[in-house]
Amino acid sequence: MNFRTTFPLGILACLIVGFSGTASPLVAQEVGHVPDEYPPGPLGEVVRLGEAIVWETKDHPLSQPYVGNQLNCTSCHLEGGTDPAAGSFLSTATAYPAWSPREKRVITLEDRVLNCFMRSENGTRPPYGSKVSVAVTTYITWLSTGAKMKMNAEKTLGPRHIQILDLDWKQASKERGLELYKTYCLDCHGQQGEGTADGPPVWGDGSYNDGAGLSRVDKLGSWLKVAMPLGDPSLTEQESADIAAYINSHPRPQFKLEEHLPAAEKMGQYNGQRP
Ligand code: HEC
Ligand code: HEC
């Protein structure tokens, strides 16, 4: 798979220690890091499978049936979730099970993964215990190797979640955002937000739906600040906010929960071998 050759784990691990500005083991533990090795045996195979699905969600045969747009998990969780800032999966598993104010119940990491299929991927929720669900959850859990458990009693977010910028979001201007979009984003994401060979769609049918985190201007603006333009996230806070207002002023798929759930009898599965 191309991502294995492009991003060898060892190099990524060095980069992440580099980003955090120190190689002290304590900080590395807080920040989380990509483990040096895959677990042995079948567990390692499932970690790799989950990694492949995170990179190729819309095309991978196991996840493709559950995806309703042009996005992969790595489209927003950059570098397969190993980017320390932009939707990082490093240490994420330590926060789960967590309290979900939206669902008014405690949810597991698996639930959280499945929710991103329904909203950010505008698709259908894969069944609990299905191969795709277990593989992705296993990969994300592996990225918390060595990190300290700290279940989140307030929200479904891990220790490296996107920090919402302290801005007056009502002042975000989609008119200024249009001009900035033309300068910094259009080449890769297209005049109509439809995407190009160099970047996925940012609005319209191929994009995330209006139930997704990024459909909130404050979440999108805060993500853009640390994520885009790809490889050179250099926008000011105000620019990030203005572009977010512009992008989210366009239509995108509407989220209705019942359209994204599997049939009742498919909500759960027993995936073990019966003796
Ligand atoms: C359109 C962008 C987008 C896509 C695509 C996407 N996500 Fe997310 N995801 C988000 C955002 C935004 C959050 C909230 C993260 C934050 O606030 O730091 C999130 C949160 C999560 C979390 C919880 C992170 C935490 O800190 O607790 C998990 C786990 C997750 N996503 C998994 C996935 C998986 C697996 C896929 C692919 C099947 C996926 N996401 C696809 C945008 C996306
Ligand atoms: C060099 C090409 C490039 C530029 C320039 C660029 N992006 Fe992206 N963008 C990407 C790629 C590629 C991805 C998916 C990440 C991946 O697959 O690694 C992405 C992902 C995204 C996403 C999340 C996924 C989605 O499509 O909804 C948003 C939102 C986004 N970019 C907005 C922007 C904005 C706003 C700008 C301008 C400030 C910008 N990008 C500039 C290439 C680019």
Coordinates of C-alpha atoms and ligand atoms in Angstrom, one line a residue:
M1 CA 0.0 0.0 0.0
N2 CA 1.4 3.4 -0.9
F3 CA 1.1 4.9 2.6
R4 CA 3.4 2.3 4.0
T5 CA 6.1 3.2 1.6
T6 CA 5.5 7.0 1.8
F7 CA 5.3 7.2 5.6
P8 CA 7.4 4.6 7.3
L9 CA 6.5 4.5 11.0
G10 CA 10.0 5.1 12.3
I11 CA 10.3 8.4 10.4
L12 CA 6.8 9.5 11.5
A13 CA 7.7 8.8 15.1
C14 CA 10.8 11.0 14.8
L15 CA 8.8 13.7 13.1
I16 CA 6.3 13.7 16.0
V17 CA 9.0 13.9 18.6
G18 CA 10.5 16.7 16.5
F19 CA 7.1 18.6 16.4
S20 CA 6.7 18.4 20.1
G21 CA 10.1 20.1 20.4
T22 CA 11.6 17.6 22.8
A23 CA 12.4 14.0 23.0
S24 CA 11.8 13.6 26.8
P25 CA 10.0 10.4 27.5
L26 CA 7.5 12.2 29.8
V27 CA 6.4 14.6 27.1
A28 CA 6.4 11.8 24.5
Q29 CA 4.0 9.9 26.8
E30 CA 1.7 12.9 27.2
V31 CA 1.7 13.7 23.5
G32 CA 1.5 10.1 22.5
H33 CA 3.6 8.6 19.8
V34 CA 3.4 6.0 17.0
P35 CA 4.7 2.7 18.5
D36 CA 7.9 1.4 17.0
E37 CA 6.4 -1.9 16.1
Y38 CA 3.2 -3.6 15.2
P39 CA 2.0 -6.1 17.8
P40 CA 2.9 -9.7 16.8
G41 CA 0.6 -12.2 15.2
P42 CA -3.1 -11.7 14.3
L43 CA -3.4 -8.6 16.5
G44 CA -0.7 -6.9 14.4
E45 CA -2.6 -7.9 11.3
V46 CA -5.8 -6.3 12.5
V47 CA -3.9 -3.1 13.5
R48 CA -2.5 -3.0 9.9
L49 CA -5.9 -3.6 8.4
G50 CA -7.4 -0.8 10.5
E51 CA -4.5 1.5 9.3
A52 CA -5.3 0.6 5.7
I53 CA -9.0 1.4 6.2
V54 CA -8.2 4.8 7.8
W55 CA -6.1 5.7 4.8
E56 CA -8.4 4.3 2.1
T57 CA -11.8 4.4 3.7
K58 CA -13.8 5.3 0.6
D59 CA -12.2 2.6 -1.6
H60 CA -11.3 -0.2 0.8
P61 CA -13.7 -3.1 0.2
L62 CA -14.5 -3.5 4.0
S63 CA -15.4 0.2 4.5
Q64 CA -16.6 1.4 1.1
P65 CA -20.2 0.1 1.6
Y66 CA -20.5 2.3 4.7
V67 CA -19.1 5.5 3.1
G68 CA -21.4 8.1 1.4
N69 CA -18.9 10.7 0.2
Q70 CA -15.4 11.2 -1.2
L71 CA -13.6 11.3 2.2
N72 CA -11.2 9.0 4.0
C73 CA -10.6 9.1 7.7
T74 CA -7.2 10.5 6.9
S75 CA -8.8 13.4 5.0
C76 CA -9.4 15.1 8.3
H77 CA -7.3 12.9 10.8
L78 CA -4.2 13.8 8.9
E79 CA -1.4 11.2 8.3
G80 CA -3.8 8.5 9.4
G81 CA -4.4 10.2 12.7
T82 CA -0.7 10.4 13.5
D83 CA -0.4 14.2 12.9
P84 CA -0.1 15.5 16.4
A85 CA -2.5 18.4 15.9
A86 CA -5.0 17.9 13.1
G87 CA -7.5 15.3 14.3
S88 CA -4.8 13.3 16.1
F89 CA -5.5 9.7 17.2
L90 CA -2.4 9.7 19.4
S91 CA -3.6 8.9 23.0
T92 CA -7.2 9.1 21.9
A93 CA -8.2 5.7 23.2
T94 CA -7.2 6.8 26.8
A95 CA -10.3 9.0 27.0
Y96 CA -12.8 6.1 26.3
P97 CA -15.3 5.0 27.4
A98 CA -16.5 8.6 27.7
W99 CA -19.6 10.5 28.5
S100 CA -21.5 11.7 25.4
P101 CA -23.6 14.8 26.1
R102 CA -25.1 14.4 22.6
E103 CA -26.2 10.8 23.1
K104 CA -26.8 11.1 26.9
R105 CA -25.0 7.9 27.5
V106 CA -21.5 6.5 28.0
I107 CA -20.0 5.5 24.7
T108 CA -17.0 3.4 23.7
L109 CA -14.2 4.2 21.3
E110 CA -15.9 1.8 18.9
D111 CA -19.1 3.9 19.1
R112 CA -17.1 7.1 18.4
V113 CA -15.5 5.5 15.3
L114 CA -19.0 4.4 14.0
N115 CA -20.4 7.9 14.6
C116 CA -17.7 9.4 12.3
F117 CA -19.0 7.0 9.6
M118 CA -22.5 8.4 9.9
R119 CA -21.6 12.0 10.0
S120 CA -18.1 12.9 8.6
E121 CA -18.2 10.1 6.1
N122 CA -22.0 10.7 5.4
G123 CA -22.4 7.0 5.4
T124 CA -24.1 4.2 7.3
R125 CA -23.1 3.0 10.7
P126 CA -21.2 -0.3 10.4
P127 CA -22.5 -3.0 12.8
Y128 CA -20.8 -3.3 16.2
G129 CA -18.3 -6.0 16.2
S130 CA -18.0 -6.1 12.4
K131 CA -14.6 -6.5 10.9
V132 CA -14.3 -2.9 9.8
S133 CA -15.4 -1.6 13.1
V134 CA -13.0 -3.8 15.1
A135 CA -10.0 -3.1 12.8
V136 CA -10.3 0.7 12.9
T137 CA -10.9 0.7 16.7
T138 CA -7.9 -1.6 17.1
Y139 CA -5.6 0.6 15.0
I140 CA -6.7 3.7 17.0
T141 CA -6.2 2.0 20.3
W142 CA -2.7 0.9 19.2
L143 CA -1.9 4.6 18.7
S144 CA -2.4 5.0 22.5
T145 CA 0.3 2.4 23.4
G146 CA 2.1 3.5 26.6
A147 CA -0.2 6.4 27.2
K148 CA -2.1 6.8 30.5
M149 CA -5.8 6.1 30.8
K150 CA -7.9 9.1 31.6
M151 CA -11.6 8.5 30.8
N152 CA -13.4 11.7 29.8
A153 CA -16.4 12.4 32.0
E154 CA -17.5 15.4 30.0
K155 CA -17.2 14.8 26.3
T156 CA -16.2 12.3 23.7
L157 CA -12.8 13.8 23.0
G158 CA -9.3 12.6 23.6
P159 CA -6.4 14.6 25.1
R160 CA -5.1 15.9 21.7
H161 CA -8.4 17.0 20.3
I162 CA -8.7 20.2 18.3
Q163 CA -8.6 23.3 20.6
I164 CA -11.4 25.7 19.6
L165 CA -9.8 29.1 19.0
D166 CA -10.8 31.9 21.3
L167 CA -12.4 34.1 18.7
D168 CA -15.6 36.0 18.2
W169 CA -16.9 33.6 15.6
K170 CA -19.9 35.8 14.7
Q171 CA -17.4 38.2 13.1
A172 CA -16.2 35.5 10.7
S173 CA -16.8 36.9 7.2
K174 CA -17.6 34.6 4.3
E175 CA -16.9 37.6 1.9
R176 CA -13.3 37.8 3.1
G177 CA -13.3 34.0 3.2
L178 CA -14.1 33.8 -0.6
E179 CA -11.0 35.9 -1.5
L180 CA -8.8 33.8 0.8
Y181 CA -10.2 30.6 -0.5
K182 CA -9.3 31.7 -4.1
T183 CA -5.7 32.4 -3.0
Y184 CA -5.0 29.5 -0.7
C185 CA -7.4 26.6 -1.4
L186 CA -9.0 26.7 -4.8
D187 CA -6.2 25.0 -6.6
C188 CA -6.6 21.8 -4.6
H189 CA -10.3 21.9 -3.6
G190 CA -11.8 23.4 -6.8
Q191 CA -13.9 26.5 -7.7
Q192 CA -17.1 24.9 -6.6
G193 CA -15.6 23.1 -3.6
E194 CA -16.0 19.9 -5.7
G195 CA -12.4 18.7 -5.1
T196 CA -9.6 18.0 -7.6
A197 CA -7.0 15.3 -8.0
D198 CA -5.1 17.2 -5.3
G199 CA -7.7 17.6 -2.6
P200 CA -11.2 16.2 -1.7
P201 CA -14.5 18.0 -1.9
V202 CA -15.2 20.6 0.8
W203 CA -18.8 21.2 0.1
G204 CA -21.6 19.6 -1.9
D205 CA -22.6 15.9 -2.3
G206 CA -19.1 14.5 -1.9
S207 CA -18.4 16.2 1.4
Y208 CA -19.2 15.8 5.1
N209 CA -22.8 16.2 6.1
D210 CA -24.3 18.9 8.4
G211 CA -24.2 16.6 11.4
A212 CA -20.4 16.4 11.2
G213 CA -18.1 18.2 13.6
L214 CA -16.5 20.2 10.7
S215 CA -20.0 21.6 9.8
R216 CA -19.6 23.9 12.8
V217 CA -17.7 27.0 11.8
D218 CA -15.7 27.1 15.0
K219 CA -14.6 23.5 14.7
L220 CA -13.7 23.9 11.0
G221 CA -11.9 27.2 11.6
S222 CA -9.9 25.7 14.5
W223 CA -9.0 22.6 12.4
L224 CA -8.0 24.7 9.4
K225 CA -5.6 26.6 11.6
V226 CA -3.6 23.5 12.3
A227 CA -4.2 21.6 9.1
M228 CA -4.5 23.7 5.9
P229 CA -3.1 24.5 3.4
L230 CA -1.9 20.9 3.4
G231 CA 1.8 20.7 4.5
D232 CA 1.9 24.4 5.4
P233 CA -0.8 25.3 7.9
S234 CA 0.0 29.0 8.0
L235 CA -3.3 30.9 8.1
T236 CA -3.9 33.4 10.8
E237 CA -6.8 32.7 13.2
Q238 CA -9.0 35.3 11.5
E239 CA -8.2 33.9 8.1
S240 CA -9.1 30.4 9.3
A241 CA -12.4 31.7 10.7
D242 CA -13.3 33.6 7.5
I243 CA -12.5 30.7 5.2
A244 CA -14.5 28.3 7.5
A245 CA -17.5 30.7 7.3
Y246 CA -17.2 30.7 3.5
I247 CA -16.9 26.9 3.2
N248 CA -19.8 26.2 5.5
S249 CA -22.1 28.7 3.8
H250 CA -22.5 26.2 1.0
P251 CA -24.9 23.3 0.8
R252 CA -23.9 19.9 1.9
P253 CA -25.8 16.6 2.7
Q254 CA -28.4 16.9 5.5
F255 CA -28.0 14.6 8.4
K256 CA -31.1 12.6 9.5
L257 CA -30.0 10.0 12.1
E258 CA -32.5 7.3 11.0
E259 CA -31.1 7.3 7.4
H260 CA -27.6 6.5 8.7
L261 CA -28.4 3.5 11.1
P262 CA -28.2 -0.1 10.0
A263 CA -31.3 -2.3 10.3
A264 CA -32.1 -3.1 13.9
E265 CA -31.1 -6.7 13.6
K266 CA -27.7 -5.5 12.2
M267 CA -26.8 -3.1 15.0
G268 CA -24.7 -5.8 16.7
Q269 CA -22.9 -8.9 15.7
Y270 CA -21.1 -11.7 17.5
N271 CA -17.8 -12.0 15.8
G272 CA -16.2 -14.9 17.7
Q273 CA -15.9 -18.5 16.8
R274 CA -18.5 -20.7 18.5
P275 CA -16.9 -23.6 20.4
Ligands
HEC1 C1 -14.8 15.5 7.6 C2 -13.7 15.3 8.5 C3 -13.7 13.9 9.2 C4 -13.6 12.7 8.7 C5 -13.7 12.3 7.2 C6 -13.6 11.8 9.8 N1 -13.5 12.5 11.0 FE1 -13.4 11.7 12.8 N2 -13.5 13.5 13.6 C7 -13.6 14.7 12.9 C8 -13.6 15.8 13.8 C9 -13.7 17.2 13.5 C10 -13.6 15.2 15.1 C11 -13.6 15.9 16.5 C12 -12.1 16.0 16.8 C13 -11.7 17.1 17.7 O1 -12.5 17.9 18.1 O2 -10.5 17.1 18.0 C14 -13.5 13.8 15.0 C15 -13.4 12.9 16.0 C16 -13.1 11.6 15.9 C17 -12.8 10.7 16.9 C18 -12.7 11.0 18.4 C19 -11.4 11.7 18.6 C20 -11.1 12.1 20.0 O3 -10.2 13.0 20.3 O4 -11.7 11.6 20.9 C21 -12.5 9.4 16.4 C22 -12.1 8.2 17.1 C23 -12.8 9.6 15.0 N3 -13.1 10.9 14.7 C24 -12.6 8.6 14.1 C25 -12.8 8.7 12.7 C26 -12.8 7.6 11.8 C27 -12.4 6.2 12.2 C28 -13.0 8.1 10.5 C29 -13.2 7.3 9.3 C30 -14.1 6.2 9.3 C31 -13.3 9.5 10.7 N4 -13.1 9.8 12.0 C32 -13.5 10.4 9.7 C33 -13.6 14.8 11.6 C34 -13.6 13.8 10.7
HEC2 C1 -1.8 21.2 -1.9 C2 -3.2 21.0 -1.9 C3 -4.1 21.5 -0.9 C4 -4.2 22.9 -0.5 C5 -3.5 24.1 -1.1 C6 -5.3 22.9 0.5 N1 -5.7 21.6 0.8 FE1 -7.2 21.1 2.0 N2 -6.8 19.1 1.7 C7 -5.9 18.6 0.8 C8 -5.8 17.2 0.9 C9 -5.0 16.3 0.0 C10 -6.7 16.8 1.9 C11 -7.0 15.4 2.5 C12 -5.8 15.1 3.4 C13 -5.1 13.9 3.1 O1 -5.7 13.0 2.3 O2 -3.9 13.8 3.5 C14 -7.3 18.1 2.4 C15 -8.3 18.1 3.4 C16 -9.1 19.2 3.6 C17 -10.3 19.3 4.4 C18 -11.0 18.1 5.1 C19 -11.6 17.1 4.2 C20 -12.6 17.7 3.3 O3 -12.5 17.7 2.1 O4 -13.6 18.2 3.9 C21 -10.8 20.6 4.4 C22 -12.0 21.1 5.0 C23 -9.8 21.3 3.6 N3 -8.8 20.5 3.2 C24 -9.9 22.7 3.4 C25 -8.8 23.5 2.9 C26 -8.8 24.9 2.9 C27 -9.8 25.8 3.5 C28 -7.6 25.3 2.3 C29 -7.1 26.7 2.0 C30 -6.8 27.4 3.2 C31 -7.0 24.0 1.8 N4 -7.7 23.0 2.3 C32 -5.8 24.0 1.1 C33 -5.1 19.4 -0.1 C34 -5.0 20.8 0.0

